[in-house]
PDB file of C-alpha atoms in Angstrom:
ATOM      1  CA  MET V   1     -18.405  19.428 -38.590  1.00  0.00           C
ATOM      2  CA  GLY V   2     -15.666  22.013 -37.601  1.00  0.00           C
ATOM      3  CA  ALA V   3     -15.213  23.523 -34.298  1.00  0.00           C
ATOM      4  CA  HIS V   4     -16.688  26.578 -35.116  1.00  0.00           C
ATOM      5  CA  ALA V   5     -19.823  25.504 -37.291  1.00  0.00           C
ATOM      6  CA  GLY V   6     -23.362  26.587 -36.133  1.00  0.00           C
ATOM      7  CA  PRO V   7     -26.257  24.099 -35.612  1.00  0.00           C
ATOM      8  CA  ASP V   8     -26.694  23.565 -39.133  1.00  0.00           C
ATOM      9  CA  GLY V   9     -23.193  22.334 -39.446  1.00  0.00           C
ATOM     10  CA  HIS V  10     -22.041  25.280 -41.566  1.00  0.00           C
ATOM     11  CA  ALA V  11     -19.217  27.951 -40.439  1.00  0.00           C
ATOM     12  CA  PHE V  12     -21.623  30.765 -41.829  1.00  0.00           C
ATOM     13  CA  GLY V  13     -24.282  29.642 -39.135  1.00  0.00           C
ATOM     14  CA  PHE V  14     -22.103  30.467 -36.320  1.00  0.00           C
ATOM     15  CA  VAL V  15     -21.061  34.052 -37.685  1.00  0.00           C
ATOM     16  CA  ARG V  16     -24.765  34.509 -38.375  1.00  0.00           C
ATOM     17  CA  GLY V  17     -25.226  33.507 -34.733  1.00  0.00           C
ATOM     18  CA  LEU V  18     -22.392  36.373 -33.344  1.00  0.00           C
ATOM     19  CA  LEU V  19     -23.951  39.034 -35.963  1.00  0.00           C
ATOM     20  CA  ALA V  20     -27.399  38.260 -34.487  1.00  0.00           C
ATOM     21  CA  ALA V  21     -26.344  38.685 -30.442  1.00  0.00           C
ATOM     22  CA  ARG V  22     -24.130  41.893 -31.166  1.00  0.00           C
ATOM     23  CA  PRO V  23     -27.044  44.330 -31.115  1.00  0.00           C
ATOM     24  CA  LEU V  24     -28.674  42.671 -27.871  1.00  0.00           C
ATOM     25  CA  ARG V  25     -24.826  43.017 -26.142  1.00  0.00           C
ATOM     26  CA  LEU V  26     -24.683  46.597 -27.797  1.00  0.00           C
ATOM     27  CA  ALA V  27     -27.974  47.346 -25.934  1.00  0.00           C
ATOM     28  CA  ALA V  28     -26.812  45.856 -22.516  1.00  0.00           C
ATOM     29  CA  LEU V  29     -23.561  48.110 -22.356  1.00  0.00           C
ATOM     30  CA  CYS V  30     -25.655  51.159 -23.341  1.00  0.00           C
ATOM     31  CA  ALA V  31     -28.173  50.316 -20.537  1.00  0.00           C
ATOM     32  CA  LEU V  32     -25.208  49.415 -18.202  1.00  0.00           C
ATOM     33  CA  LEU V  33     -23.585  52.873 -19.112  1.00  0.00           C
ATOM     34  CA  THR V  34     -26.638  55.052 -18.935  1.00  0.00           C
ATOM     35  CA  GLY V  35     -27.550  53.501 -15.401  1.00  0.00           C
ATOM     36  CA  CYS V  36     -23.929  54.230 -14.254  1.00  0.00           C
ATOM     37  CA  ALA V  37     -24.355  57.650 -15.262  1.00  0.00           C
ATOM     38  CA  SER V  38     -27.568  58.397 -13.340  1.00  0.00           C
ATOM     39  CA  SER V  39     -25.949  57.327  -9.997  1.00  0.00           C
ATOM     40  CA  ASP V  40     -23.583  59.422  -8.138  1.00  0.00           C
ATOM     41  CA  GLY V  41     -20.694  57.149  -8.509  1.00  0.00           C
ATOM     42  CA  PRO V  42     -18.579  55.215  -8.347  1.00  0.00           C
ATOM     43  CA  TYR V  43     -17.965  56.612 -11.861  1.00  0.00           C
ATOM     44  CA  VAL V  44     -16.606  54.722 -14.875  1.00  0.00           C
ATOM     45  CA  PHE V  45     -15.215  57.324 -16.944  1.00  0.00           C
ATOM     46  CA  ALA V  46     -14.794  60.111 -14.477  1.00  0.00           C
ATOM     47  CA  ASP V  47     -12.226  60.882 -11.847  1.00  0.00           C
ATOM     48  CA  ALA V  48     -13.683  61.770  -8.661  1.00  0.00           C
ATOM     49  CA  GLY V  49     -10.933  63.896  -7.220  1.00  0.00           C
ATOM     50  CA  LYS V  50     -10.482  65.598 -10.653  1.00  0.00           C
ATOM     51  CA  TYR V  51     -11.315  68.899  -9.781  1.00  0.00           C
ATOM     52  CA  GLN V  52     -10.496  69.231  -6.017  1.00  0.00           C
ATOM     53  CA  PHE V  53      -7.880  71.558  -6.214  1.00  0.00           C
ATOM     54  CA  HIS V  54     -10.064  73.767  -8.624  1.00  0.00           C
ATOM     55  CA  ASN V  55     -11.483  77.108  -6.661  1.00  0.00           C
ATOM     56  CA  CYS V  56     -15.088  78.264  -7.250  1.00  0.00           C
ATOM     57  CA  GLU V  57     -14.579  80.364 -10.511  1.00  0.00           C
ATOM     58  CA  GLN V  58     -12.524  77.187 -11.996  1.00  0.00           C
ATOM     59  CA  LEU V  59     -15.427  75.117 -11.321  1.00  0.00           C
ATOM     60  CA  ALA V  60     -17.940  77.569 -12.882  1.00  0.00           C
ATOM     61  CA  THR V  61     -16.124  77.651 -15.850  1.00  0.00           C
ATOM     62  CA  ALA V  62     -15.726  73.838 -15.963  1.00  0.00           C
ATOM     63  CA  SER V  63     -18.976  73.243 -15.068  1.00  0.00           C
ATOM     64  CA  LYS V  64     -20.314  75.841 -18.297  1.00  0.00           C
ATOM     65  CA  GLN V  65     -17.900  73.860 -20.533  1.00  0.00           C
ATOM     66  CA  LYS V  66     -19.012  70.249 -19.518  1.00  0.00           C
ATOM     67  CA  HIS V  67     -23.032  71.495 -19.967  1.00  0.00           C
ATOM     68  CA  GLU V  68     -22.492  73.029 -23.055  1.00  0.00           C
ATOM     69  CA  ARG V  69     -20.698  69.802 -24.308  1.00  0.00           C
ATOM     70  CA  GLN V  70     -23.487  67.689 -22.536  1.00  0.00           C
ATOM     71  CA  ARG V  71     -25.985  69.973 -24.717  1.00  0.00           C
ATOM     72  CA  GLU V  72     -24.369  69.411 -27.957  1.00  0.00           C
ATOM     73  CA  LEU V  73     -24.277  65.673 -27.703  1.00  0.00           C
ATOM     74  CA  LYS V  74     -27.829  65.354 -27.066  1.00  0.00           C
ATOM     75  CA  GLU V  75     -28.523  67.118 -29.842  1.00  0.00           C
ATOM     76  CA  LEU V  76     -26.330  64.888 -31.939  1.00  0.00           C
ATOM     77  CA  ILE V  77     -27.384  61.883 -30.157  1.00  0.00           C
ATOM     78  CA  ASP V  78     -31.277  63.007 -30.913  1.00  0.00           C
ATOM     79  CA  LYS V  79     -30.710  63.773 -34.641  1.00  0.00           C
ATOM     80  CA  ALA V  80     -28.737  60.436 -35.026  1.00  0.00           C
ATOM     81  CA  GLU V  81     -31.630  58.524 -33.492  1.00  0.00           C
ATOM     82  CA  GLN V  82     -34.146  60.398 -36.208  1.00  0.00           C
ATOM     83  CA  ALA V  83     -32.234  58.569 -39.064  1.00  0.00           C
ATOM     84  CA  VAL V  84     -32.626  54.968 -40.178  1.00  0.00           C
ATOM     85  CA  GLY V  85     -30.453  52.917 -38.072  1.00  0.00           C
ATOM     86  CA  GLY V  86     -29.684  56.044 -35.873  1.00  0.00           C
ATOM     87  CA  GLN V  87     -29.618  54.329 -32.670  1.00  0.00           C
ATOM     88  CA  ILE V  88     -27.052  52.085 -33.276  1.00  0.00           C
ATOM     89  CA  VAL V  89     -24.817  55.139 -34.945  1.00  0.00           C
ATOM     90  CA  SER V  90     -25.783  56.815 -31.804  1.00  0.00           C
ATOM     91  CA  VAL V  91     -24.907  54.108 -29.364  1.00  0.00           C
ATOM     92  CA  LEU V  92     -21.506  53.899 -31.058  1.00  0.00           C
ATOM     93  CA  ALA V  93     -20.893  57.480 -32.099  1.00  0.00           C
ATOM     94  CA  TYR V  94     -21.732  59.758 -29.241  1.00  0.00           C
ATOM     95  CA  ARG V  95     -23.284  57.570 -26.116  1.00  0.00           C
ATOM     96  CA  SER V  96     -20.073  57.123 -24.237  1.00  0.00           C
ATOM     97  CA  ASP V  97     -18.802  60.786 -24.461  1.00  0.00           C
ATOM     98  CA  TYR V  98     -22.152  61.516 -23.393  1.00  0.00           C
ATOM     99  CA  VAL V  99     -22.007  59.020 -20.182  1.00  0.00           C
ATOM    100  CA  ALA V 100     -18.682  60.478 -19.492  1.00  0.00           C
ATOM    101  CA  VAL V 101     -19.705  64.019 -19.940  1.00  0.00           C
ATOM    102  CA  ASN V 102     -22.735  63.259 -17.457  1.00  0.00           C
ATOM    103  CA  GLU V 103     -20.097  61.840 -15.085  1.00  0.00           C
ATOM    104  CA  GLU V 104     -17.767  64.933 -14.960  1.00  0.00           C
ATOM    105  CA  VAL V 105     -20.575  67.268 -14.691  1.00  0.00           C
ATOM    106  CA  GLN V 106     -21.465  64.947 -11.707  1.00  0.00           C
ATOM    107  CA  VAL V 107     -18.208  65.164 -10.239  1.00  0.00           C
ATOM    108  CA  ILE V 108     -18.101  69.156 -10.709  1.00  0.00           C
ATOM    109  CA  ASP V 109     -21.404  69.421  -8.781  1.00  0.00           C
ATOM    110  CA  SER V 110     -20.498  67.293  -6.017  1.00  0.00           C
ATOM    111  CA  THR V 111     -17.124  69.347  -5.497  1.00  0.00           C
ATOM    112  CA  VAL V 112     -19.079  72.676  -5.953  1.00  0.00           C
ATOM    113  CA  ARG V 113     -21.411  71.333  -3.385  1.00  0.00           C
ATOM    114  CA  GLU V 114     -18.369  69.941  -0.891  1.00  0.00           C
ATOM    115  CA  LYS V 115     -16.616  73.377  -1.256  1.00  0.00           C
ATOM    116  CA  LYS V 116     -19.745  75.747  -0.632  1.00  0.00           C
ATOM    117  CA  CYS V 117     -19.155  77.505  -4.571  1.00  0.00           C
ATOM    118  CA  ALA V 118     -22.114  79.845  -5.377  1.00  0.00           C
ATOM    119  CA  VAL V 119     -22.132  78.545  -8.830  1.00  0.00           C
ATOM    120  CA  SER V 120     -25.247  79.643 -10.892  1.00  0.00           C
ATOM    121  CA  PRO V 121     -27.089  76.679 -12.771  1.00  0.00           C
ATOM    122  CA  PRO V 122     -26.176  75.980 -16.456  1.00  0.00           C
ATOM    123  CA  GLY V 123     -27.721  78.617 -18.435  1.00  0.00           C
ATOM    124  CA  LYS V 124     -28.708  81.235 -15.788  1.00  0.00           C
ATOM    125  CA  GLY V 125     -25.921  83.126 -16.827  1.00  0.00           C
ATOM    126  CA  ALA V 126     -25.688  87.113 -16.672  1.00  0.00           C
ATOM    127  CA  PRO V 127     -28.278  88.472 -19.311  1.00  0.00           C
ATOM    128  CA  ARG V 128     -27.063  89.315 -22.403  1.00  0.00           C
TER     129      ARG V 128
END
């Protein structure tokens, strides 16, 4: 019996065990990242001081861009999850970007509050 053999004595059993555990690890990582994204720091992907030297106008522009990207990623995640195996595709392709953008939005919002900027909420811009 080899060092990497599974309980049945075959190496394939070991590989099969690793592959079976992968979705569980992936789900745990997703839950961890999603949990981190819902708090107000510390951040996994975003730099808390990234926007400290931006003025209110620059913060408004960055906020608008990040909220738009957040909406795009959410639509892609929703679309991917409708397909067979879509949750895995969603996690692998979009979830980390979505978490990163959420953290960026939190950093921008925090900076806006610190600087007491009068930034309009996303989607509440001037009427067209």
